[in-house]
Short mmCIF file of C-alpha atoms in Angstrom, two decimals:
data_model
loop_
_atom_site.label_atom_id
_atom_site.label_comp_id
_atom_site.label_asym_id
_atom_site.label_seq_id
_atom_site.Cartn_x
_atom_site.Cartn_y
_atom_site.Cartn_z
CA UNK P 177 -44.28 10.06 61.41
CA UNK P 178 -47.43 12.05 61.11
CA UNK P 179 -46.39 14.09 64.57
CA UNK P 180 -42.68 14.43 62.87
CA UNK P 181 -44.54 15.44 60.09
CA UNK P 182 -46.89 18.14 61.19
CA UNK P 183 -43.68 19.45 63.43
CA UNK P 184 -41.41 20.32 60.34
CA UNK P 185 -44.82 22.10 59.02
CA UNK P 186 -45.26 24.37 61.93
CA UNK P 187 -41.18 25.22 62.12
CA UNK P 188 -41.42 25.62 58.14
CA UNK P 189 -44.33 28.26 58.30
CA UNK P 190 -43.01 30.13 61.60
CA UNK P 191 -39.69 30.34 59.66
CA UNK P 192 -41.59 32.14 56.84
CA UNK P 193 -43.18 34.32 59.05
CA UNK P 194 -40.24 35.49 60.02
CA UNK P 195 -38.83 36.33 56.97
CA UNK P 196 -41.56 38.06 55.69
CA UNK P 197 -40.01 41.59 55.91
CA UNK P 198 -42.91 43.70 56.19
CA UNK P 199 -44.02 41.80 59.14
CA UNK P 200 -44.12 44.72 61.25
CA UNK P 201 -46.76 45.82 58.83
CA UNK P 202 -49.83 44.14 60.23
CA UNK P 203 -52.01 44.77 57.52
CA UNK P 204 -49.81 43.29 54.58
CA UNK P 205 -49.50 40.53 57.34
CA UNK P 206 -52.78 39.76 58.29
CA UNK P 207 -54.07 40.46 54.40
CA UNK P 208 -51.67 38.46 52.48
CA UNK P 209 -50.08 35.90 54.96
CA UNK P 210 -52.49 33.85 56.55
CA UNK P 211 -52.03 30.18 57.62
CA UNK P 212 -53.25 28.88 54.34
CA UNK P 213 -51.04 30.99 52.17
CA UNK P 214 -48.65 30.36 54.92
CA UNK P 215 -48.64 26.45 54.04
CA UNK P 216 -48.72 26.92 50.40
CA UNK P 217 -45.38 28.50 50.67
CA UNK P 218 -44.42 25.36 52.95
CA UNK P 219 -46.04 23.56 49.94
CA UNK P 220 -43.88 25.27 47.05
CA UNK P 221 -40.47 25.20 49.71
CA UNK P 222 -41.20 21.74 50.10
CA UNK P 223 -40.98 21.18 45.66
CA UNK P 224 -38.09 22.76 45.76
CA UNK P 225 -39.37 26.53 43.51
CA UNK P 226 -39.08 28.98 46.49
CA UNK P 227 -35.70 28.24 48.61
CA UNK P 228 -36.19 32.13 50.67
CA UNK P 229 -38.76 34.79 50.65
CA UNK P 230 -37.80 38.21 50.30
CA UNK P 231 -39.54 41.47 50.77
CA UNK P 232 -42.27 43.11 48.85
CA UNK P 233 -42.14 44.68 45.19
CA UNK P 234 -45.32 45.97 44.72
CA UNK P 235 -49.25 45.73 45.94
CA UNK P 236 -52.18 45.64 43.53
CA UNK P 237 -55.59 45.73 43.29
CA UNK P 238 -55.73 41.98 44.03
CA UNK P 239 -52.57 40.82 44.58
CA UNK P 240 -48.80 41.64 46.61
CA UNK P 241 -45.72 41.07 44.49
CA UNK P 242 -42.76 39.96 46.67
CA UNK P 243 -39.10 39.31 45.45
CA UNK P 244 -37.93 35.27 46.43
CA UNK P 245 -34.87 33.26 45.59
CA UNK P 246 -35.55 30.08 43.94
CA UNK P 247 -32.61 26.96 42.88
CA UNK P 248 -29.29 28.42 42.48
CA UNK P 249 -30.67 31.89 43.86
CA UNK P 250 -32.60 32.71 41.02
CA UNK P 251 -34.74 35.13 41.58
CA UNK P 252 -38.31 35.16 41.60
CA UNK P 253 -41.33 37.42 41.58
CA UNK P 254 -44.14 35.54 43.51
CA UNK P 255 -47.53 36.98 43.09
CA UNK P 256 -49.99 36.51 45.90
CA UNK P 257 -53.71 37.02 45.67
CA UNK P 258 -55.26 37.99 49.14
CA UNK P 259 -57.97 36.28 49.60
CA UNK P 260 -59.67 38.24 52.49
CA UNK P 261 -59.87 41.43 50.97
CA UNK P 262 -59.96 40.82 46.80
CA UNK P 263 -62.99 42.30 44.98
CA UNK P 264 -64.57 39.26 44.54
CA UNK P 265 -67.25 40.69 41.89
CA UNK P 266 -64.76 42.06 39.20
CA UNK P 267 -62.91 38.86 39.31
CA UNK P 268 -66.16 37.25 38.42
CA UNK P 269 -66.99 39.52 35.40
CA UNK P 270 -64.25 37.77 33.92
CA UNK P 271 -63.63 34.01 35.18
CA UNK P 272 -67.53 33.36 34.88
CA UNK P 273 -67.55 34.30 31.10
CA UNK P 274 -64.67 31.99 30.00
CA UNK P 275 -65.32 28.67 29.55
CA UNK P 276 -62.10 27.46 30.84
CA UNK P 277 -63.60 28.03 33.89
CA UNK P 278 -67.63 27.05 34.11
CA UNK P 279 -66.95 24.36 36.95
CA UNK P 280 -65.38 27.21 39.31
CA UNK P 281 -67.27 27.60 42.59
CA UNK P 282 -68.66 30.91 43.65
CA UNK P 283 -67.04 31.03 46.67
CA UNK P 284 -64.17 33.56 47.19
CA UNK P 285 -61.57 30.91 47.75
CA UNK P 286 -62.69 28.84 44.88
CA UNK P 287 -62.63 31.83 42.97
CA UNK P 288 -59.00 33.54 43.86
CA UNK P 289 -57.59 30.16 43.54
CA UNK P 290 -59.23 29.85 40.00
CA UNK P 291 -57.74 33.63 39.08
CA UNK P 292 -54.62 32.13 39.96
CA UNK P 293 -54.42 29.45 37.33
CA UNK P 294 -56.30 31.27 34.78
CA UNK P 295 -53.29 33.64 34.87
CA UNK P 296 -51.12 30.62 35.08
CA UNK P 297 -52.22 29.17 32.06
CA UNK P 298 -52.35 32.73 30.43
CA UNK P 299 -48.73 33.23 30.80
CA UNK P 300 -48.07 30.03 29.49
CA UNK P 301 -50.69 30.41 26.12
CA UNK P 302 -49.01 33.74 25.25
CA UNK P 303 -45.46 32.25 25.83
CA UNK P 304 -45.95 29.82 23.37
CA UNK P 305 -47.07 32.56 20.69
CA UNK P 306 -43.92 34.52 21.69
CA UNK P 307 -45.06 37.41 23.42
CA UNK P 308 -42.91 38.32 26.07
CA UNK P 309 -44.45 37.84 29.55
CA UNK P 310 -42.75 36.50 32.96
CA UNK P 311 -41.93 32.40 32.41
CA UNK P 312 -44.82 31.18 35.30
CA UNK P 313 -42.69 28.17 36.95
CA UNK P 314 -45.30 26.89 39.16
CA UNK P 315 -49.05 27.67 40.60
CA UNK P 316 -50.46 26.96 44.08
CA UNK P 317 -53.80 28.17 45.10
CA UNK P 318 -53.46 31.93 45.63
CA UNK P 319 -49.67 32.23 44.89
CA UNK P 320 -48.06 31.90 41.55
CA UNK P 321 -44.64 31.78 40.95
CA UNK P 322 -42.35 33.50 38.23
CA UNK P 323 -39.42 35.09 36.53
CA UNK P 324 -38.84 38.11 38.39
CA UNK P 325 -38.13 40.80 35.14
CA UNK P 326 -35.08 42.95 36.02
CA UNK P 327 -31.87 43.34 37.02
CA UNK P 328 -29.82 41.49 40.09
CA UNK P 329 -33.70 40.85 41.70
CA UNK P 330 -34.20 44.13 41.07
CA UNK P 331 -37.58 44.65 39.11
CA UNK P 332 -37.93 46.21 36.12
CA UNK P 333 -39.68 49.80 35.96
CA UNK P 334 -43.13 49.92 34.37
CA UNK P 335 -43.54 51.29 30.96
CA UNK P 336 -45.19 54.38 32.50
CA UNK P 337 -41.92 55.16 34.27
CA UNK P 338 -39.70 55.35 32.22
CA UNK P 339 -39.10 58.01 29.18
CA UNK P 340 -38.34 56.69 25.72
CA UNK P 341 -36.07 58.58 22.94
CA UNK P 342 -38.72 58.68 19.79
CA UNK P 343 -37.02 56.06 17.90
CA UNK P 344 -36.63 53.72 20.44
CA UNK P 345 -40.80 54.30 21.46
CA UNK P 346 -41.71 53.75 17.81
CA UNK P 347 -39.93 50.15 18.46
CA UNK P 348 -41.07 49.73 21.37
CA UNK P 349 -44.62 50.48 20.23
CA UNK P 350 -44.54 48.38 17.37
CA UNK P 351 -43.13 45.73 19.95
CA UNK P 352 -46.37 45.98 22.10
CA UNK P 353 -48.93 46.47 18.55
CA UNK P 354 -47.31 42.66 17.81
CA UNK P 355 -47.58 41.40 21.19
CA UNK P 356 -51.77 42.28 21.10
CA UNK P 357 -51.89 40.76 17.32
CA UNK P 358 -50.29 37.90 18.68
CA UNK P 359 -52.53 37.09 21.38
CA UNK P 360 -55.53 37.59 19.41
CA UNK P 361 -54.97 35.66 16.33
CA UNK P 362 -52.37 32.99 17.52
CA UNK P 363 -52.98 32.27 21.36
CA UNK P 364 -56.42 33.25 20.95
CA UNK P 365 -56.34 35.72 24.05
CA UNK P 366 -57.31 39.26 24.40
CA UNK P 367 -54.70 40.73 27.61
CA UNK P 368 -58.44 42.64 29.07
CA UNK P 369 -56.66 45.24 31.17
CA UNK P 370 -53.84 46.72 28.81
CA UNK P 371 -51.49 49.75 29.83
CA UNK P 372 -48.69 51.21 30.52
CA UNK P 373 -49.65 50.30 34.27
CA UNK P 374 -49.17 46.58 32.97
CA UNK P 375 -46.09 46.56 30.85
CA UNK P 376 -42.74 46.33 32.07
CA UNK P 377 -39.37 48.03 30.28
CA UNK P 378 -36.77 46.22 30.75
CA UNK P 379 -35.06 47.28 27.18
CA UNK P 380 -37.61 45.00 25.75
CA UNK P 381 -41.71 45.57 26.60
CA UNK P 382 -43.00 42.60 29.36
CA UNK P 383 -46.49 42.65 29.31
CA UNK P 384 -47.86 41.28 33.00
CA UNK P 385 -50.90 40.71 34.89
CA UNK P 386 -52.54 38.15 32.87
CA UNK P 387 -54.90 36.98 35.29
CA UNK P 388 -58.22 38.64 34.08
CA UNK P 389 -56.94 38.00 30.13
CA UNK P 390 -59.88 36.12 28.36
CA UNK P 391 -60.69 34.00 25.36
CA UNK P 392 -62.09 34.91 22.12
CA UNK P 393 -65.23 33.26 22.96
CA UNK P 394 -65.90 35.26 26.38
CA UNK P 395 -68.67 37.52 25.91
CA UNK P 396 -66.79 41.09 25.95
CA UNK P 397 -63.62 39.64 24.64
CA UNK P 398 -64.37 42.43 21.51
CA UNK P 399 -64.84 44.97 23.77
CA UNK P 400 -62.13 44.10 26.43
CA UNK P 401 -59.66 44.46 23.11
CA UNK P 402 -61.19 47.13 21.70
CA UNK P 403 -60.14 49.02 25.07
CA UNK P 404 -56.98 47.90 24.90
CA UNK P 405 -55.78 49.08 21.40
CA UNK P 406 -57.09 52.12 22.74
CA UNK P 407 -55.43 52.66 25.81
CA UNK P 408 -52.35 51.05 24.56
CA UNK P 409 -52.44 54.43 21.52
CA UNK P 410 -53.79 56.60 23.59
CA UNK P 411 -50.66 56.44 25.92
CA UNK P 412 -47.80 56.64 23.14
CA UNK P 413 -49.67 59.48 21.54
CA UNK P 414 -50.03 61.73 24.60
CA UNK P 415 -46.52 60.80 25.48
CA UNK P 416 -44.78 60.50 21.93
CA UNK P 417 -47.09 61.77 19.45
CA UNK P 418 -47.21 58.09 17.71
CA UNK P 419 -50.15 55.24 17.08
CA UNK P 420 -52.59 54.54 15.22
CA UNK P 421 -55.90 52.29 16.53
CA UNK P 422 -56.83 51.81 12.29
CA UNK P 423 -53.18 50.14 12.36
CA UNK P 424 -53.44 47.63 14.77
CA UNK P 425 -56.98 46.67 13.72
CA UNK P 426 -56.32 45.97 10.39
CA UNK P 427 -52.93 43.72 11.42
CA UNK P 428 -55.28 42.07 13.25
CA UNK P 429 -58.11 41.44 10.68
CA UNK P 430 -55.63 41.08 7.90
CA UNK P 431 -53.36 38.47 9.78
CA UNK P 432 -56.42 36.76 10.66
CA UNK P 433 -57.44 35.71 7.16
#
């Protein structure tokens, strides 16, 4: 059985190597798809949330975004931190000052793998406040898997790409200004990293990469959302001549009462 067993793993991991599409890449290959990640797609296969991978969305600092099919062909966005070549010390600024998180080794593994679920459980905290974010469906060390936000498995566009009639970016701005009073004073998260680079438009704002979002007790959660209100009016004034920083601060000190 073991034999039988350790045979369907090998087939299950060489089939996933071959549908990786940007195989012929060998540094996407060899920096996102090693034999670890490889069997943690086996793993998540095996459960039943990925049924086929598809090709790649986008690459980030830390992690590649690839499209996958899930039951029924839904489609999927699954994020994958590399693990070889993450910067391992600005994912420490922010695990090592959250308390979620005190038992995490220092180790890069330990430490990707801890990102993971921190963004994992981020998702699923700022889901429960309503703020709009991608529904996480399940974690496994470096890969998490989610709603892909878009269109026929086609992703959305990032709020940076698209251009807004003034009306609708007044909503959508107001949209967002909730979204960051909502975190704060219901789900008790500040998003740390806050732009147009991390919101999708989809007709409706998305706000994404959660991973590095911390909790009110992490030692520059102030400052982390101090940045954020600022970036977050700095873009829809250069762009649309609307925001206000005074606004959104005293929403959130009012609504905190």
């Amino acid at each position: 059985m073991k034999r039988r067993d350790e045979e369907e793993l090998d087939a299950r991991i060489d089939l996933f190597r071959r549908r990786i599409k940007d195989a012929n890449d060998l540094k996407v290959r060899d920096d996102v798809f090693d034999t670890r990640t490889l069997m943690n797609l086996y793993y998540l296969s095996k459960k039943g949330y990925v049924e086929a991978l598809g090709g790649s969305i986008s690459r980030g600092k830390e992690a590649n975004i690839f499209h996958a099919l899930g039951r029924g062909g839904k489609h999927l966005a699954l994020k994958i931190y590399r693990v070889a070549t993450s910067d391992f010390k600005a994912m420490q600024d922010y695990i090592l000052g959250d308390p979620r998180f005190r038992s995490v080794k220092g180790n890069k593994r330990s430490l990707v793998n801890a990102w993971t679920r921190k963004e994992y459980r981020n998702l699923l905290r700022a889901e429960d406040v309503g703020v709009r974010v991608p529904h996480p469906y399940a974690v496994r060390e470096n890969i998490l898997v989610m709603d892909l936000v878009g269109t026929d498995g086609v992703a959305a566009p990032l709020l940076k790409e698209v251009e807004l009639e003034k009306e609708e970016a007044e909503r959508i701005y107001r949209k967002i200004a909730d979204y960051v009073v909502l975190l704060h004073n219901r789900a008790g998260l500040v998003h740390a990293d806050l732009s147009e680079f991390n919101i999708l438009y989809d007709g409706e704002p998305v706000l994404i990469d959660m991973g590095q979002a911390v909790t009110l007790d992490h030692p520059n959660a102030m400052e982390f959302l101090k940045r954020d209100i600022s970036n977050l009016v700095r873009f829809f004034r250069e762009r649309y001549g609307i925001g206000s920083e005074d606004e959104i601060w005293s929403r959130i000190e009012s609504d905190d009462e």
